[in-house]
Short mmCIF file of C-alpha atoms in Angstrom, two decimals:
data_model
loop_
_atom_site.label_atom_id
_atom_site.label_comp_id
_atom_site.label_asym_id
_atom_site.label_seq_id
_atom_site.Cartn_x
_atom_site.Cartn_y
_atom_site.Cartn_z
CA MET A 621 9.07 -9.35 -10.10
CA MET A 622 11.94 -11.77 -9.90
CA LYS A 623 14.20 -9.42 -7.98
CA ARG A 624 11.53 -8.65 -5.55
CA ILE A 625 11.17 -12.38 -4.89
CA ILE A 626 14.86 -12.81 -4.45
CA ALA A 627 14.89 -9.88 -1.96
CA VAL A 628 12.19 -11.59 0.11
CA LEU A 629 14.02 -14.94 -0.13
CA THR A 630 17.16 -13.35 1.28
CA ALA A 631 15.31 -11.66 4.03
CA LEU A 632 13.87 -15.10 4.95
CA MET A 633 17.33 -16.59 5.64
CA MET A 634 17.46 -15.46 9.23
CA LEU A 635 13.97 -16.44 9.82
CA ILE A 636 14.18 -19.92 8.86
CA SER A 637 16.59 -22.37 10.42
CA ALA A 638 19.08 -24.33 8.14
CA ALA A 639 17.66 -27.47 6.57
CA ALA A 640 17.76 -30.47 8.80
CA LEU A 641 17.71 -33.14 6.05
CA ALA A 642 20.92 -34.66 4.96
CA GLU A 643 21.27 -35.04 1.28
CA GLY A 644 21.32 -38.51 0.24
CA SER A 645 19.81 -39.89 3.29
CA ALA A 646 17.03 -42.39 3.32
CA GLU A 647 14.60 -39.60 4.40
CA ASP A 648 15.70 -37.57 1.55
CA PRO A 649 15.27 -39.60 -1.54
CA VAL A 650 15.74 -38.47 -5.20
CA LEU A 651 12.29 -37.23 -6.25
CA VAL A 652 12.94 -36.27 -9.86
CA THR A 653 15.68 -35.95 -12.28
CA VAL A 654 16.05 -33.17 -15.08
CA ASN A 655 18.44 -34.44 -17.69
CA GLY A 656 20.06 -36.62 -15.18
CA GLN A 657 20.41 -33.84 -12.46
CA GLU A 658 18.75 -35.09 -9.23
CA LEU A 659 16.30 -33.06 -7.16
CA ARG A 660 15.50 -33.91 -3.54
CA GLU A 661 13.75 -32.23 -0.73
CA SER A 662 17.06 -30.88 0.50
CA SER A 663 18.07 -29.58 -2.81
CA GLU A 664 18.78 -25.93 -2.81
CA GLU A 665 16.69 -25.39 -6.00
CA TYR A 666 13.70 -26.74 -4.10
CA ARG A 667 14.31 -25.06 -0.86
CA VAL A 668 14.41 -21.55 -2.19
CA TRP A 669 10.94 -21.79 -3.67
CA GLN A 670 9.53 -23.83 -0.69
CA ASP A 671 10.65 -20.96 1.62
CA TYR A 672 9.14 -18.27 -0.68
CA LEU A 673 5.82 -19.78 -1.15
CA THR A 674 5.51 -20.74 2.54
CA TYR A 675 6.22 -17.00 3.34
CA GLN A 676 3.61 -15.85 0.67
CA ALA A 677 1.00 -18.32 2.24
CA GLY A 678 1.72 -16.71 5.75
CA GLN A 679 -0.69 -18.07 8.42
CA ASP A 680 -2.40 -20.39 5.91
CA SER A 681 0.93 -22.15 5.04
CA GLU A 682 -0.20 -25.41 6.74
CA GLU A 683 -3.38 -25.39 4.77
CA TYR A 684 -1.46 -24.96 1.56
CA ALA A 685 1.41 -27.35 2.44
CA VAL A 686 0.78 -29.81 -0.29
CA MET A 687 0.28 -27.14 -2.95
CA ILE A 688 3.54 -25.27 -1.81
CA GLN A 689 5.48 -28.43 -2.07
CA GLN A 690 4.31 -29.32 -5.55
CA TYR A 691 4.56 -25.79 -6.85
CA ALA A 692 8.17 -25.32 -5.19
CA MET A 693 9.23 -28.50 -7.05
CA ASP A 694 7.75 -27.34 -10.31
CA TYR A 695 9.55 -24.09 -10.06
CA ALA A 696 12.81 -26.04 -9.08
CA ILE A 697 12.36 -28.15 -12.31
CA ARG A 698 12.04 -24.98 -14.41
CA TYR A 699 15.06 -23.50 -12.79
CA VAL A 700 17.24 -26.45 -13.40
CA ALA A 701 16.20 -26.78 -16.96
CA MET A 702 17.00 -22.98 -17.56
CA ALA A 703 20.32 -23.20 -15.86
CA GLN A 704 21.31 -26.15 -17.89
CA LYS A 705 20.29 -24.65 -21.12
CA LEU A 706 22.15 -21.38 -20.38
CA ASN A 707 25.28 -23.36 -19.67
CA GLU A 708 24.79 -25.07 -23.06
CA MET A 709 24.59 -21.73 -24.64
CA GLY A 710 27.83 -20.51 -22.96
CA ASN A 711 25.83 -18.10 -20.91
CA SER A 712 26.64 -19.64 -17.41
CA VAL A 713 27.36 -17.35 -14.43
CA PRO A 714 31.06 -16.23 -14.30
CA GLU A 715 33.18 -16.93 -11.31
CA GLU A 716 33.85 -13.20 -10.73
CA GLU A 717 30.00 -12.54 -10.21
CA LEU A 718 29.88 -15.45 -7.90
CA ASN A 719 32.91 -14.36 -5.97
CA ALA A 720 31.41 -10.82 -5.63
CA GLY A 721 28.30 -12.53 -4.16
CA ARG A 722 30.32 -14.37 -1.75
CA GLU A 723 31.96 -11.32 -0.33
CA GLU A 724 28.73 -9.48 -0.22
CA ALA A 725 27.40 -12.34 1.83
CA ARG A 726 30.35 -12.33 4.18
CA ALA A 727 29.82 -8.62 4.72
CA GLY A 728 26.00 -9.29 5.45
CA TRP A 729 27.14 -12.01 8.03
CA GLU A 730 29.47 -9.40 9.75
CA SER A 731 26.65 -6.91 9.87
CA ILE A 732 24.35 -9.55 11.33
CA VAL A 733 26.76 -10.31 14.08
CA ALA A 734 27.49 -6.73 14.79
CA ASP A 735 23.75 -5.99 15.17
CA PHE A 736 23.38 -8.91 17.56
CA MET A 737 26.40 -7.92 19.60
CA GLN A 738 24.92 -4.45 19.88
CA SER A 739 21.19 -5.39 20.61
CA GLN A 740 21.80 -8.47 22.72
CA TYR A 741 24.92 -7.60 24.67
CA GLY A 742 25.19 -3.74 24.32
CA VAL A 743 28.70 -3.96 22.74
CA GLY A 744 29.37 -1.40 20.07
CA ALA A 745 32.25 0.10 18.34
CA ASP A 746 33.60 1.76 21.29
CA ALA A 747 33.99 -1.40 23.36
CA THR A 748 37.21 -3.01 24.38
CA ASP A 749 38.81 -5.75 22.24
CA GLU A 750 38.17 -8.22 25.16
CA GLU A 751 34.44 -7.15 25.41
CA LYS A 752 34.04 -7.49 21.58
CA ALA A 753 35.68 -10.89 21.53
CA ALA A 754 33.47 -12.25 24.43
CA ALA A 755 30.26 -10.75 22.84
CA LYS A 756 31.12 -12.11 19.63
CA ALA A 757 31.55 -15.62 20.87
CA ASP A 758 28.22 -15.43 22.72
CA THR A 759 26.60 -14.13 19.62
CA LEU A 760 28.00 -16.86 17.33
CA ALA A 761 26.74 -19.31 19.80
CA TYR A 762 23.29 -17.66 20.07
CA ILE A 763 22.89 -17.54 16.28
CA LEU A 764 23.90 -21.29 15.90
CA GLU A 765 21.51 -22.37 18.62
CA ASN A 766 18.54 -20.34 17.61
CA TYR A 767 18.82 -20.13 13.81
CA GLY A 768 21.28 -23.12 12.91
CA TYR A 769 23.77 -20.98 11.12
CA THR A 770 27.65 -20.61 11.15
CA GLU A 771 29.32 -18.18 8.97
CA GLU A 772 29.97 -20.71 6.25
CA SER A 773 26.48 -22.19 6.24
CA TYR A 774 25.03 -18.78 6.18
CA VAL A 775 27.46 -17.74 3.23
CA GLU A 776 26.52 -20.95 1.38
CA GLU A 777 22.82 -20.31 1.84
CA ALA A 778 23.29 -16.75 0.63
CA MET A 779 25.10 -18.13 -2.45
CA MET A 780 21.98 -20.28 -3.11
CA TYR A 781 20.15 -17.04 -3.77
CA THR A 782 23.02 -15.38 -5.64
CA ARG A 783 23.04 -18.19 -8.13
CA LEU A 784 19.26 -18.28 -8.45
CA ASN A 785 19.29 -14.58 -9.13
CA ALA A 786 21.93 -14.66 -11.60
CA VAL A 787 20.39 -17.44 -13.70
CA TYR A 788 16.95 -15.72 -13.67
CA ASP A 789 18.54 -12.39 -14.72
CA ARG A 790 20.10 -14.13 -17.80
CA GLY A 791 16.96 -16.02 -18.60
CA GLN A 792 14.93 -12.78 -18.55
CA LYS A 793 17.51 -10.96 -20.78
CA LEU A 794 17.11 -13.65 -23.36
CA ALA A 795 13.33 -13.43 -23.10
CA GLU A 796 13.20 -9.72 -23.48
CA GLU A 797 15.39 -9.65 -26.79
CA GLY A 798 13.34 -7.83 -29.51
CA ILE A 799 10.30 -7.11 -27.38
CA GLU A 800 8.67 -3.77 -28.10
CA VAL A 801 5.45 -2.09 -27.25
CA THR A 802 3.72 0.17 -30.02
CA ASP A 803 1.87 3.31 -29.29
CA GLN A 804 -1.38 1.67 -30.39
CA GLU A 805 -0.82 -1.15 -27.89
CA VAL A 806 -0.39 1.64 -25.22
CA GLU A 807 -3.68 3.35 -26.19
CA ASP A 808 -5.61 0.01 -26.45
CA HIS A 809 -4.28 -0.87 -22.92
CA PHE A 810 -5.30 2.49 -21.56
CA LYS A 811 -9.00 2.14 -22.84
CA THR A 812 -9.16 -1.31 -21.46
CA ILE A 813 -8.01 -0.05 -17.96
CA VAL A 814 -10.48 2.84 -18.22
CA ALA A 815 -13.43 0.46 -18.99
CA GLU A 816 -12.45 -1.89 -16.27
CA ASP A 817 -12.19 0.83 -13.72
CA GLU A 818 -15.62 2.21 -14.71
CA THR A 819 -17.30 -1.15 -14.52
CA PHE A 820 -15.64 -1.79 -11.14
CA LEU A 821 -17.12 1.47 -9.62
CA ASN A 822 -20.56 0.88 -11.11
CA GLN A 823 -20.60 -2.56 -9.72
CA MET A 824 -19.85 -1.28 -6.26
CA VAL A 825 -23.02 0.95 -6.30
CA GLN A 826 -25.57 -1.39 -7.84
CA PRO A 827 -28.57 -2.06 -5.62
CA GLU A 828 -28.89 -5.31 -3.87
CA GLU A 829 -31.87 -7.65 -4.51
CA GLY A 830 -34.99 -5.79 -3.27
CA GLU A 831 -33.17 -2.50 -2.84
CA GLU A 832 -34.10 0.63 -4.80
CA LYS A 833 -31.65 3.50 -5.48
CA THR A 834 -32.33 6.74 -7.37
CA PRO A 835 -29.75 7.85 -10.05
CA GLU A 836 -28.78 10.52 -7.85
CA GLN A 837 -28.16 8.06 -4.91
CA MET A 838 -25.94 5.89 -7.30
CA SER A 839 -24.03 8.85 -8.54
CA ASP A 840 -23.26 9.95 -4.89
CA GLU A 841 -22.19 6.54 -3.94
CA LEU A 842 -19.96 6.15 -7.03
CA VAL A 843 -18.14 9.32 -6.09
CA GLN A 844 -17.74 8.01 -2.45
CA ALA A 845 -16.45 4.54 -3.64
CA TYR A 846 -14.07 6.32 -5.98
CA GLU A 847 -12.63 8.44 -3.27
CA PHE A 848 -12.66 5.57 -0.61
CA TYR A 849 -10.70 3.25 -2.94
CA SER A 850 -8.39 5.87 -4.00
CA GLN A 851 -7.51 7.24 -0.60
CA TYR A 852 -7.54 4.25 1.58
CA TYR A 853 -6.68 1.40 -0.70
CA GLY A 854 -4.46 3.21 -3.23
CA TYR A 855 -6.29 2.51 -6.41
CA ASP A 856 -5.00 4.45 -9.27
CA PHE A 857 -8.06 4.81 -11.21
CA LYS A 858 -7.90 5.83 -14.94
CA TYR A 859 -11.63 6.61 -14.88
CA PHE A 860 -12.95 9.72 -13.22
CA PRO A 861 -16.55 10.16 -12.23
CA GLU A 862 -18.55 13.19 -13.53
CA GLY A 863 -19.23 16.36 -11.53
CA TYR A 864 -15.97 17.27 -10.13
CA ARG A 865 -14.55 20.75 -10.08
CA GLY A 866 -10.98 21.91 -9.50
CA ILE A 867 -10.87 24.04 -6.38
CA THR A 868 -8.02 26.04 -5.11
CA HIS A 869 -8.00 28.06 -1.82
CA ILE A 870 -6.20 30.27 0.47
CA LEU A 871 -6.20 28.93 4.06
CA LEU A 872 -5.76 31.53 6.82
CA LYS A 873 -4.65 30.29 10.24
CA VAL A 874 -6.88 31.12 13.21
CA GLU A 875 -6.01 31.12 16.93
CA GLN A 876 -6.66 27.56 18.05
CA GLU A 877 -8.60 28.91 21.12
CA LEU A 878 -11.12 30.40 18.83
CA LEU A 879 -11.52 27.38 16.75
CA ASP A 880 -11.90 25.11 19.72
CA LYS A 881 -14.56 27.22 21.32
CA TRP A 882 -16.61 27.17 17.88
CA GLN A 883 -16.24 23.49 17.41
CA GLU A 884 -17.22 22.75 21.08
CA LEU A 885 -20.34 24.81 20.86
CA ALA A 886 -21.33 23.46 17.45
CA ALA A 887 -20.90 19.80 18.81
CA LYS A 888 -22.99 20.60 21.98
CA LEU A 889 -25.74 22.09 19.88
CA GLU A 890 -25.76 19.05 17.55
CA GLU A 891 -26.00 16.76 20.55
CA GLN A 892 -28.68 18.77 22.09
CA ASN A 893 -30.69 18.56 18.83
CA GLU A 894 -30.48 14.71 18.66
CA PRO A 895 -33.58 12.98 19.63
CA LYS A 896 -33.37 11.59 23.20
CA GLU A 897 -34.41 7.96 24.03
CA GLU A 898 -37.13 7.84 26.68
CA VAL A 899 -36.07 5.91 29.76
CA ALA A 900 -38.78 4.39 32.04
CA PRO A 901 -38.34 5.65 35.64
CA GLU A 902 -37.17 3.08 38.08
CA THR A 903 -39.76 1.79 40.66
CA VAL A 904 -38.61 1.42 44.34
CA GLU A 905 -40.11 -0.84 46.67
CA ALA A 906 -41.73 0.67 49.73
CA THR A 907 -39.66 -1.41 51.98
CA ASP A 908 -36.48 -0.45 50.20
CA ALA A 909 -37.02 3.32 50.65
CA GLU A 910 -35.04 5.37 53.04
CA PRO A 911 -37.29 8.39 54.05
CA THR A 912 -34.75 9.72 56.36
CA ALA A 913 -31.74 9.71 53.95
CA GLU A 914 -30.45 13.17 52.78
CA PRO A 915 -31.12 13.77 49.18
CA GLU A 916 -27.95 14.00 47.02
CA PRO A 917 -27.13 17.35 45.77
CA THR A 918 -27.64 17.90 42.06
CA ALA A 919 -25.24 19.66 39.82
CA GLU A 920 -26.23 22.98 38.34
CA PRO A 921 -27.66 22.30 34.88
CA GLU A 922 -25.54 23.47 31.91
CA GLU A 923 -26.82 26.36 29.93
CA PRO A 924 -28.16 25.09 26.77
CA VAL A 925 -26.26 26.06 23.57
CA THR A 926 -28.28 28.18 21.09
CA PRO A 927 -27.60 28.63 17.40
CA GLU A 928 -26.90 32.30 18.15
CA MET A 929 -23.95 31.26 20.44
CA VAL A 930 -22.43 29.04 17.74
CA GLU A 931 -22.86 31.77 15.22
CA ALA A 932 -21.17 34.25 17.55
CA ALA A 933 -18.18 31.99 18.01
CA LYS A 934 -17.94 31.65 14.32
CA GLN A 935 -18.17 35.36 13.68
CA ALA A 936 -15.33 35.82 16.25
CA ILE A 937 -13.20 33.61 13.93
CA LEU A 938 -14.15 35.65 10.93
CA ASP A 939 -13.52 38.86 12.76
CA SER A 940 -10.03 37.72 13.70
CA VAL A 941 -8.92 37.50 10.01
CA LYS A 942 -11.05 40.36 8.62
CA ASP A 943 -8.12 42.69 7.97
CA THR A 944 -6.38 39.91 5.97
CA VAL A 945 -9.55 39.01 4.05
CA ASP A 946 -10.21 42.56 3.10
CA GLU A 947 -6.61 42.88 1.83
CA ILE A 948 -6.97 39.81 -0.32
CA ASN A 949 -10.38 40.80 -1.76
CA ALA A 950 -8.83 44.39 -2.62
CA LYS A 951 -6.04 42.70 -4.35
CA LEU A 952 -8.38 40.44 -6.31
CA GLU A 953 -10.48 43.43 -7.36
CA ALA A 954 -7.31 45.17 -8.56
CA GLY A 955 -6.59 42.06 -10.76
CA ALA A 956 -4.24 40.06 -8.78
CA ASN A 957 -3.87 36.36 -9.74
CA PHE A 958 -5.47 34.05 -7.15
CA GLU A 959 -2.58 31.63 -7.52
CA ASP A 960 -0.11 34.42 -6.40
CA LEU A 961 -2.19 35.19 -3.48
CA ILE A 962 -2.17 31.58 -2.41
CA LEU A 963 1.52 31.70 -2.19
CA GLU A 964 1.45 35.08 -0.39
CA TYR A 965 -1.12 34.44 2.21
CA GLY A 966 -1.98 30.55 2.15
CA THR A 967 -0.86 28.15 4.87
CA ASP A 968 -2.12 24.86 3.36
CA PRO A 969 1.02 22.82 2.54
CA GLY A 970 -1.01 21.08 -0.17
CA MET A 971 -1.25 24.32 -2.02
CA GLN A 972 2.46 24.75 -2.18
CA ALA A 973 2.66 22.08 -4.85
CA GLU A 974 2.34 23.54 -8.29
CA GLU A 975 0.12 20.93 -9.66
CA ASN A 976 -2.56 21.59 -6.78
CA ARG A 977 -2.37 25.34 -7.58
CA THR A 978 -2.68 24.87 -11.34
CA LYS A 979 -5.26 22.12 -11.30
CA GLY A 980 -6.98 22.48 -7.98
CA TYR A 981 -8.16 19.88 -5.56
CA ALA A 982 -10.75 17.67 -7.16
CA VAL A 983 -13.89 18.38 -5.12
CA HIS A 984 -17.34 16.88 -5.76
CA PRO A 985 -20.70 17.80 -3.88
CA SER A 986 -20.65 14.24 -2.58
CA SER A 987 -16.96 14.16 -1.69
CA ILE A 988 -15.93 12.42 1.60
CA MET A 989 -12.38 13.37 1.51
CA PHE A 990 -12.60 16.96 2.54
CA GLU A 991 -13.96 18.85 5.51
CA GLN A 992 -17.84 19.30 5.30
CA ASN A 993 -17.81 23.04 5.15
CA PHE A 994 -15.02 23.11 2.56
CA THR A 995 -16.98 20.61 0.31
CA ALA A 996 -20.24 22.52 0.79
CA GLY A 997 -18.49 25.90 0.01
CA ALA A 998 -17.02 24.44 -3.09
CA ALA A 999 -20.42 23.15 -4.25
CA ALA A 1000 -22.09 26.53 -3.71
CA LEU A 1001 -19.81 28.40 -6.15
CA GLU A 1002 -21.85 28.93 -9.27
CA LYS A 1003 -19.38 29.22 -12.26
CA VAL A 1004 -15.63 28.96 -13.02
CA GLY A 1005 -13.72 31.99 -11.78
CA ASP A 1006 -16.08 32.62 -8.77
CA VAL A 1007 -14.33 33.32 -5.35
CA SER A 1008 -15.99 32.39 -2.13
CA ASP A 1009 -16.81 34.51 0.97
CA PRO A 1010 -14.78 33.37 3.93
CA ILE A 1011 -15.58 29.75 4.95
CA VAL A 1012 -14.79 28.57 8.41
CA SER A 1013 -13.66 25.04 8.98
CA GLN A 1014 -11.81 23.07 11.68
CA PHE A 1015 -8.57 24.07 9.85
CA GLY A 1016 -9.17 27.79 9.78
CA VAL A 1017 -10.74 30.21 7.34
CA HIS A 1018 -10.73 29.33 3.52
CA ILE A 1019 -11.26 31.58 0.55
CA LEU A 1020 -12.24 29.25 -2.22
CA HIS A 1021 -11.67 29.73 -5.90
CA TYR A 1022 -13.60 27.75 -8.62
CA LEU A 1023 -10.69 27.20 -10.97
CA ARG A 1024 -12.11 24.52 -13.48
CA ASP A 1025 -14.48 21.91 -14.29
CA ILE A 1026 -12.90 18.37 -14.33
CA PRO A 1027 -14.16 16.47 -17.24
CA GLY A 1028 -15.43 12.91 -16.42
CA GLY A 1029 -14.44 9.77 -18.10
CA ALA A 1030 -10.89 8.82 -18.90
CA VAL A 1031 -8.16 10.69 -17.20
CA GLU A 1032 -5.69 12.43 -19.49
CA LEU A 1033 -3.39 10.13 -21.23
CA THR A 1034 -0.23 12.29 -20.61
CA ASP A 1035 3.21 11.41 -21.96
CA ALA A 1036 4.21 10.26 -18.54
CA LEU A 1037 1.28 8.05 -18.30
CA LYS A 1038 1.92 6.57 -21.68
CA GLU A 1039 5.40 5.77 -20.54
CA GLU A 1040 4.12 4.17 -17.39
CA LEU A 1041 1.72 1.97 -19.41
CA ARG A 1042 4.38 1.16 -21.87
CA ALA A 1043 6.66 -0.12 -19.24
CA ASP A 1044 3.87 -2.10 -17.58
CA LEU A 1045 3.06 -3.75 -21.04
CA LYS A 1046 6.59 -4.54 -21.64
CA SER A 1047 7.10 -6.00 -18.39
CA GLU A 1048 4.02 -8.18 -18.96
CA LYS A 1049 5.35 -9.17 -22.45
CA ILE A 1050 8.78 -10.12 -21.03
CA GLN A 1051 7.22 -12.26 -18.26
CA ALA A 1052 5.03 -13.96 -20.82
CA ALA A 1053 8.03 -14.57 -23.13
CA PHE A 1054 10.15 -15.78 -20.11
CA ASP A 1055 7.42 -18.22 -18.97
CA ALA A 1056 7.12 -19.60 -22.64
CA LEU A 1057 10.97 -20.02 -22.73
CA GLN A 1058 10.95 -21.90 -19.48
CA GLU A 1059 8.09 -24.16 -20.69
CA LYS A 1060 10.00 -24.72 -23.97
CA TRP A 1061 13.17 -25.69 -22.22
CA VAL A 1062 11.22 -27.94 -19.73
CA ALA A 1063 9.48 -29.70 -22.66
CA GLU A 1064 12.98 -30.18 -24.32
CA SER A 1065 14.33 -31.70 -21.15
CA GLU A 1066 14.16 -35.22 -19.96
CA VAL A 1067 12.11 -34.92 -16.70
CA VAL A 1068 11.80 -38.41 -14.81
CA TRP A 1069 9.83 -38.75 -11.62
CA THR A 1070 10.80 -41.41 -9.25
CA GLU A 1071 8.24 -43.49 -7.28
CA ALA A 1072 9.18 -41.31 -4.19
CA GLY A 1073 8.33 -38.22 -6.14
CA GLU A 1074 4.97 -39.06 -7.54
CA ASP A 1075 3.13 -37.10 -4.73
CA TRP A 1076 5.32 -33.97 -5.57
CA LYS A 1077 3.76 -33.66 -9.00
CA ILE A 1078 1.29 -30.79 -9.44
CA ASP A 1079 -2.29 -32.01 -9.80
CA GLU A 1080 -3.95 -29.10 -11.79
CA ALA A 1081 -7.44 -30.59 -11.23
CA ALA A 1082 -7.13 -30.68 -7.50
CA LEU A 1083 -5.24 -27.65 -6.58
CA ALA A 1084 -6.59 -23.93 -6.48
CA ALA A 1085 -4.56 -20.97 -7.60
CA GLU A 1086 -1.76 -19.63 -5.53
CA PRO A 1087 -2.70 -17.26 -2.80
CA GLU A 1088 -2.29 -13.70 -3.70
CA THR A 1089 -0.95 -10.70 -1.54
CA ALA A 1090 -2.33 -7.23 -1.67
CA GLU A 1091 -0.24 -4.10 -1.24
CA PRO A 1092 -1.57 0.37 -0.85
CA ALA A 1093 -1.81 5.13 -0.32
CA GLU A 1094 -0.71 8.38 0.45
CA GLU A 1095 -2.87 10.69 2.35
CA THR A 1096 -2.95 14.17 0.90
CA GLU A 1097 -2.86 17.03 3.30
CA ALA A 1098 -5.36 19.04 1.31
CA VAL A 1099 -8.30 19.52 3.66
CA PRO A 1100 -9.16 15.92 4.50
CA ALA A 1101 -12.17 15.23 6.75
CA GLU A 1102 -11.07 13.82 10.14
#
């Protein structure tokens, strides 16, 4: 968590101009002291957190200005108390580490200048020395004017983050000493997550006031909510709805022209069958009529599409792969393994992954993540082991295999998942221990607010929680609905 914060802070350096306040000026009074160490608005310990919280609040930063100011100073106090305590313990940041950070900052500055020279002035490595010198001078002037940085001020600001990072690393290492996570804690945590996921999904499909839903409707909607939040929001649910089956398939490619014709006819037939809205005829005033005008020629009406035409286009697709389908069926009858035939004939990239071939795509009759014909074909298979007749979809021709039933409820608690949960729990424990350590060190410190700093104290009763940010999911190339 802390390293992610530091990375964000470092990225902010070229977005936020250097602080304008001069330390010690009348406009920059001492706000609070921590064991005698003064903190002002211009203090680096405050500024790093003020920058970070402003970034987190985004467009709402003005609305949260007071809260940002108060929380940033609170974090600054915690940081100072921690740095002081680490120094007392002989755990201060060594000069070698600071020097390495300084060299890294100088290299970062050179990289920024080189990027500006290339992007603003088109001067790269192949330019002459004179061109480079002129472009560099212009670049340095541009950065100073627009961002307020010289090389030295940039390096010093970078060192601000280096020191912060180093102190937090040491504090967290102290906090994590002796922290372990037991197997029982992992299992209990897993059960809690499963219950929370199930509750979340069930809440999503509850009928609203005055609305009625059948159990079947709610079951269908729960599946659709599960797939929607998994696919489009990246939720990693540990609860799995009932009624899924594992489906593998052999996808045979078809000439695009054949697919296009079938899809075009099917779309037209669907459009024809949609109920038409009746439009009242326009009335024309007798005085506006032009009896001598030539009538406009009308276009020849399109031949209506019939179900037979759509079926014929579909049959043409099936005929184009008949020999291959017959060959596959013959091998299946001879005892060939369906998984081997996927590798031999299949063209779906998703089926090249071993996990998809051994577990299958999770398909439910109410699934929204797969092509409609694929989903319907999978639902039509009666028992595990069944293989479908060829099914046409927008992707080609599928031969489906009902591989297994997928149990509903908690997902399998694999060794890999256990270790993932163990790491999460350990991280939470370390963060809690780190927070407690900071609270302890602040409580042991003499924190004195000045009159000027009274408005910088956190008012817990008046302030809401910090704004949170959300993050996201990969899209499988199985046979997604388009």
